[in-house]
Amino acid sequence: KKKLKISGRELALVPEQVFGLDQLQVLEMSPERESCLRYRMELLPPEISRLRNLTCLYVDSNNLKKIPAEIGTLSHLERLTLSNNSLSSLPPEMGALQKLHSLHLANNSLTELPAPLCRLRSLTFLDVSDNKIGTIPSSIRHLEKLETLLLLFNSLESLPEDVCLLRNLHTLWLGNNHLRSLPASFGELVNLDWGYNYCSCNFEGNPLESPPPEVCSRGPEEIRHYFLSFHRA
């Protein structure tokens, strides 16, 4: 089999037989399409490293408290979903997943964006909403292919200027943080076109003072002009 979905109301561990399926490409152990269920798996076993051909691993809505270092050996992994778990940290070995382009980490207990994630050069989608993240490392600038960054419902008080180097960003959600200002070069994110598609950027729920909310609602060009006029003054 190349694709396998394991389901069950009392799912608490990965059946040992799964690790013998060395040609497996897609493994789904998530009740996302069965909203009445929540699985109880607390640990992704290190034997996951035997599934060397995995491209997609779905483990949302379990009770995962730890991801093993062996996750870093899954060199073909392209999509990893870990939302709605109990993760407070991630192993540095995840930085080895150089084919990973989609990573879902929403609704965990992360307090920081781990620096190794910023080595994932192929990443185009990153969702870390609804955690407790207070800072974004400057190394985020290395995610040069990133198109979607979701940071809603965190504890961000500021954004590093390095975020403004993510010139491929199309969608950036910053709602419900503690942001009082945006970086002066924020207007360089010219692909954020929320003037035409409001969903591409979101600031709601922040005590923004600079630029004022009415400037932010008009798009990157107005934000750029705002800071330029500030410097001239």
CSV table of C-alpha atoms in Angstrom, one decimal:
chain,number,residue,atom,x,y,z
A,1,LYS,CA,0.0,0.0,0.0
A,2,LYS,CA,1.1,3.5,-0.7
A,3,LYS,CA,-1.6,5.3,1.2
A,4,LEU,CA,-3.0,4.3,4.6
A,5,LYS,CA,-5.6,5.9,6.9
A,6,ILE,CA,-5.8,4.5,10.5
A,7,SER,CA,-8.9,5.5,12.4
A,8,GLY,CA,-10.6,4.6,15.6
A,9,ARG,CA,-12.2,6.4,18.6
A,10,GLU,CA,-9.6,4.9,20.9
A,11,LEU,CA,-6.5,5.2,18.7
A,12,ALA,CA,-3.6,5.6,21.2
A,13,LEU,CA,-0.6,4.2,19.3
A,14,VAL,CA,0.6,3.3,15.8
A,15,PRO,CA,0.1,-0.4,15.1
A,16,GLU,CA,3.5,-2.1,14.8
A,17,GLN,CA,2.6,-3.6,11.5
A,18,VAL,CA,2.6,-0.2,9.9
A,19,PHE,CA,6.3,0.2,10.2
A,20,GLY,CA,6.8,-2.8,7.8
A,21,LEU,CA,5.1,-0.9,4.9
A,22,ASP,CA,8.3,0.5,3.6
A,23,GLN,CA,6.7,1.7,0.3
A,24,LEU,CA,4.1,3.8,2.2
A,25,GLN,CA,3.8,7.4,1.0
A,26,VAL,CA,0.8,8.8,2.8
A,27,LEU,CA,-0.1,8.0,6.4
A,28,GLU,CA,-3.1,9.6,8.0
A,29,MET,CA,-3.9,9.2,11.7
A,30,SER,CA,-6.1,12.3,12.1
A,31,PRO,CA,-9.8,12.6,12.8
A,32,GLU,CA,-10.0,16.0,11.0
A,33,ARG,CA,-12.9,14.8,8.8
A,34,GLU,CA,-14.7,13.2,11.8
A,35,SER,CA,-15.1,16.2,14.1
A,36,CYS,CA,-16.8,14.2,16.8
A,37,LEU,CA,-13.6,12.2,17.4
A,38,ARG,CA,-10.3,13.1,19.0
A,39,TYR,CA,-7.6,10.5,19.1
A,40,ARG,CA,-5.4,9.9,22.1
A,41,MET,CA,-2.0,9.2,20.7
A,42,GLU,CA,0.6,10.9,22.9
A,43,LEU,CA,3.8,9.8,21.2
A,44,LEU,CA,4.8,9.4,17.6
A,45,PRO,CA,7.2,6.4,17.9
A,46,PRO,CA,10.8,6.6,16.7
A,47,GLU,CA,10.1,3.7,14.4
A,48,ILE,CA,8.5,6.3,12.1
A,49,SER,CA,12.0,6.5,10.6
A,50,ARG,CA,11.4,3.2,8.9
A,51,LEU,CA,8.9,4.8,6.6
A,52,ARG,CA,11.5,6.4,4.4
A,53,ASN,CA,9.2,7.0,1.4
A,54,LEU,CA,6.6,9.0,3.3
A,55,THR,CA,5.6,12.2,1.5
A,56,CYS,CA,2.6,13.1,3.7
A,57,LEU,CA,2.0,12.6,7.4
A,58,TYR,CA,-1.2,13.7,9.0
A,59,VAL,CA,-1.4,13.5,12.8
A,60,ASP,CA,-3.7,16.4,13.7
A,61,SER,CA,-6.1,16.3,16.7
A,62,ASN,CA,-4.3,13.8,18.8
A,63,ASN,CA,-2.6,14.4,22.2
A,64,LEU,CA,1.0,14.4,21.0
A,65,LYS,CA,3.4,15.8,23.5
A,66,LYS,CA,6.6,15.0,21.7
A,67,ILE,CA,7.9,14.5,18.2
A,68,PRO,CA,10.9,12.1,18.0
A,69,ALA,CA,14.2,13.2,16.6
A,70,GLU,CA,13.9,10.4,14.0
A,71,ILE,CA,11.3,12.6,12.1
A,72,GLY,CA,14.4,14.2,10.5
A,73,THR,CA,15.2,11.0,8.6
A,74,LEU,CA,12.0,11.3,6.5
A,75,SER,CA,13.9,13.0,3.7
A,76,HIS,CA,10.9,12.8,1.2
A,77,LEU,CA,8.4,14.4,3.5
A,78,GLU,CA,6.5,17.2,1.8
A,79,ARG,CA,3.5,17.8,4.1
A,80,LEU,CA,3.3,17.5,7.9
A,81,THR,CA,0.2,18.3,9.9
A,82,LEU,CA,0.5,18.5,13.7
A,83,SER,CA,-2.2,20.9,14.6
A,84,ASN,CA,-4.4,20.5,17.7
A,85,ASN,CA,-2.0,18.6,19.8
A,86,SER,CA,-0.1,19.3,23.1
A,87,LEU,CA,3.4,20.1,21.7
A,88,SER,CA,5.5,22.6,23.6
A,89,SER,CA,8.7,22.1,21.5
A,90,LEU,CA,9.9,20.5,18.3
A,91,PRO,CA,13.1,18.6,17.7
A,92,PRO,CA,16.0,20.4,15.9
A,93,GLU,CA,16.2,17.5,13.5
A,94,MET,CA,13.1,18.8,11.8
A,95,GLY,CA,15.5,21.3,10.1
A,96,ALA,CA,16.7,18.4,7.9
A,97,LEU,CA,13.3,18.0,6.1
A,98,GLN,CA,14.4,20.0,3.1
A,99,LYS,CA,11.5,18.8,0.8
A,100,LEU,CA,8.9,19.9,3.3
A,101,HIS,CA,6.7,22.6,1.8
A,102,SER,CA,3.6,22.6,4.1
A,103,LEU,CA,3.7,22.6,7.9
A,104,HIS,CA,0.7,22.9,10.2
A,105,LEU,CA,1.3,23.6,13.9
A,106,ALA,CA,-1.8,25.5,14.9
A,107,ASN,CA,-3.3,25.1,18.4
A,108,ASN,CA,-0.4,23.6,20.3
A,109,SER,CA,1.6,25.1,23.3
A,110,LEU,CA,4.6,26.4,21.4
A,111,THR,CA,6.2,29.5,22.9
A,112,GLU,CA,8.7,30.2,20.1
A,113,LEU,CA,9.2,29.5,16.5
A,114,PRO,CA,12.1,27.0,16.6
A,115,ALA,CA,15.1,28.2,14.6
A,116,PRO,CA,15.6,24.9,12.8
A,117,LEU,CA,12.3,25.5,11.0
A,118,CYS,CA,13.9,28.5,9.4
A,119,ARG,CA,16.3,26.2,7.5
A,120,LEU,CA,13.4,24.6,5.6
A,121,ARG,CA,14.1,26.3,2.3
A,122,SER,CA,11.2,24.6,0.4
A,123,LEU,CA,8.5,25.7,2.9
A,124,THR,CA,5.7,27.6,1.2
A,125,PHE,CA,3.0,27.2,3.9
A,126,LEU,CA,3.5,27.6,7.7
A,127,ASP,CA,0.6,27.8,10.2
A,128,VAL,CA,1.6,28.4,13.8
A,129,SER,CA,-1.7,30.1,14.9
A,130,ASP,CA,-3.1,29.8,18.4
A,131,ASN,CA,0.1,29.0,20.3
A,132,LYS,CA,1.9,31.3,22.7
A,133,ILE,CA,4.7,32.5,20.4
A,134,GLY,CA,6.1,35.8,21.6
A,135,THR,CA,9.0,36.3,19.2
A,136,ILE,CA,9.9,35.5,15.6
A,137,PRO,CA,13.6,34.7,15.0
A,138,SER,CA,15.5,36.8,12.5
A,139,SER,CA,16.5,33.6,10.7
A,140,ILE,CA,12.9,33.5,9.3
A,141,ARG,CA,14.4,35.4,6.4
A,142,HIS,CA,15.8,32.2,5.1
A,143,LEU,CA,12.3,30.9,4.2
A,144,GLU,CA,12.6,32.6,0.8
A,145,LYS,CA,9.9,30.5,-0.8
A,146,LEU,CA,7.3,31.1,1.9
A,147,GLU,CA,3.9,32.2,0.5
A,148,THR,CA,1.6,31.7,3.5
A,149,LEU,CA,2.4,32.6,7.1
A,150,LEU,CA,-0.4,32.3,9.7
A,151,LEU,CA,0.4,33.8,13.1
A,152,LEU,CA,-3.0,34.5,14.6
A,153,PHE,CA,-3.7,34.3,18.3
A,154,ASN,CA,-0.2,34.4,19.6
A,155,SER,CA,1.7,36.8,21.9
A,156,LEU,CA,3.7,38.8,19.4
A,157,GLU,CA,4.6,42.3,20.5
A,158,SER,CA,6.8,43.1,17.4
A,159,LEU,CA,7.8,41.7,14.1
A,160,PRO,CA,11.5,41.6,13.0
A,161,GLU,CA,12.4,43.6,9.9
A,162,ASP,CA,13.5,40.2,8.5
A,163,VAL,CA,9.9,39.3,7.9
A,164,CYS,CA,9.9,42.0,5.3
A,165,LEU,CA,12.4,40.0,3.3
A,166,LEU,CA,9.9,37.3,2.6
A,167,ARG,CA,9.0,38.9,-0.8
A,168,ASN,CA,7.0,35.8,-1.9
A,169,LEU,CA,4.4,36.2,0.9
A,170,HIS,CA,0.9,36.3,-0.5
A,171,THR,CA,-0.9,35.6,2.8
A,172,LEU,CA,0.1,36.9,6.2
A,173,TRP,CA,-2.3,36.7,9.2
A,174,LEU,CA,-1.3,38.6,12.3
A,175,GLY,CA,-4.6,39.0,14.0
A,176,ASN,CA,-5.1,38.9,17.7
A,177,ASN,CA,-1.5,39.5,18.9
A,178,HIS,CA,-0.1,42.5,20.8
A,179,LEU,CA,1.4,44.4,17.9
A,180,ARG,CA,1.6,48.2,18.3
A,181,SER,CA,3.7,48.9,15.2
A,182,LEU,CA,4.9,47.3,12.0
A,183,PRO,CA,8.5,47.4,10.6
A,184,ALA,CA,9.3,50.4,8.5
A,185,SER,CA,10.0,48.2,5.5
A,186,PHE,CA,6.7,46.3,5.8
A,187,GLY,CA,5.5,48.0,2.6
A,188,GLU,CA,8.1,46.1,0.6
A,189,LEU,CA,5.9,43.0,0.9
A,190,VAL,CA,4.3,44.0,-2.4
A,191,ASN,CA,2.6,40.7,-3.0
A,192,LEU,CA,0.3,41.2,-0.1
A,193,ASP,CA,-2.7,42.5,-2.1
A,194,TRP,CA,-5.3,42.7,0.7
A,195,GLY,CA,-6.6,45.9,-0.9
A,196,TYR,CA,-8.2,43.6,-3.4
A,197,ASN,CA,-8.4,40.4,-1.3
A,198,TYR,CA,-8.8,41.2,2.4
A,199,CYS,CA,-8.2,37.6,3.4
A,200,SER,CA,-4.6,37.9,2.3
A,201,CYS,CA,-3.6,40.0,5.3
A,202,ASN,CA,-5.2,40.4,8.8
A,203,PHE,CA,-4.4,42.8,11.6
A,204,GLU,CA,-7.6,42.7,13.6
A,205,GLY,CA,-7.3,42.4,17.4
A,206,ASN,CA,-3.9,44.3,17.6
A,207,PRO,CA,-3.5,47.7,19.3
A,208,LEU,CA,-1.8,49.1,16.2
A,209,GLU,CA,-0.5,52.7,16.5
A,210,SER,CA,2.1,52.9,13.8
A,211,PRO,CA,0.9,52.9,11.0
A,212,PRO,CA,-2.7,53.6,12.1
A,213,PRO,CA,-5.3,50.9,11.3
A,214,GLU,CA,-6.8,53.0,8.5
A,215,VAL,CA,-3.5,53.1,6.7
A,216,CYS,CA,-3.0,49.3,7.1
A,217,SER,CA,-6.4,48.7,5.6
A,218,ARG,CA,-5.3,50.2,2.3
A,219,GLY,CA,-2.3,48.0,1.5
A,220,PRO,CA,1.5,47.9,1.3
A,221,GLU,CA,1.9,51.0,-0.9
A,222,GLU,CA,0.1,53.2,1.6
A,223,ILE,CA,2.2,51.7,4.4
A,224,ARG,CA,5.4,52.4,2.5
A,225,HIS,CA,4.3,56.0,1.8
A,226,TYR,CA,3.5,56.4,5.5
A,227,PHE,CA,7.0,55.5,6.6
A,228,LEU,CA,8.6,57.4,3.8
A,229,SER,CA,6.8,60.6,4.9
A,230,PHE,CA,7.9,59.9,8.4
A,231,HIS,CA,11.6,59.8,7.4
A,232,ARG,CA,11.2,63.0,5.4
A,233,ALA,CA,9.7,64.8,8.4
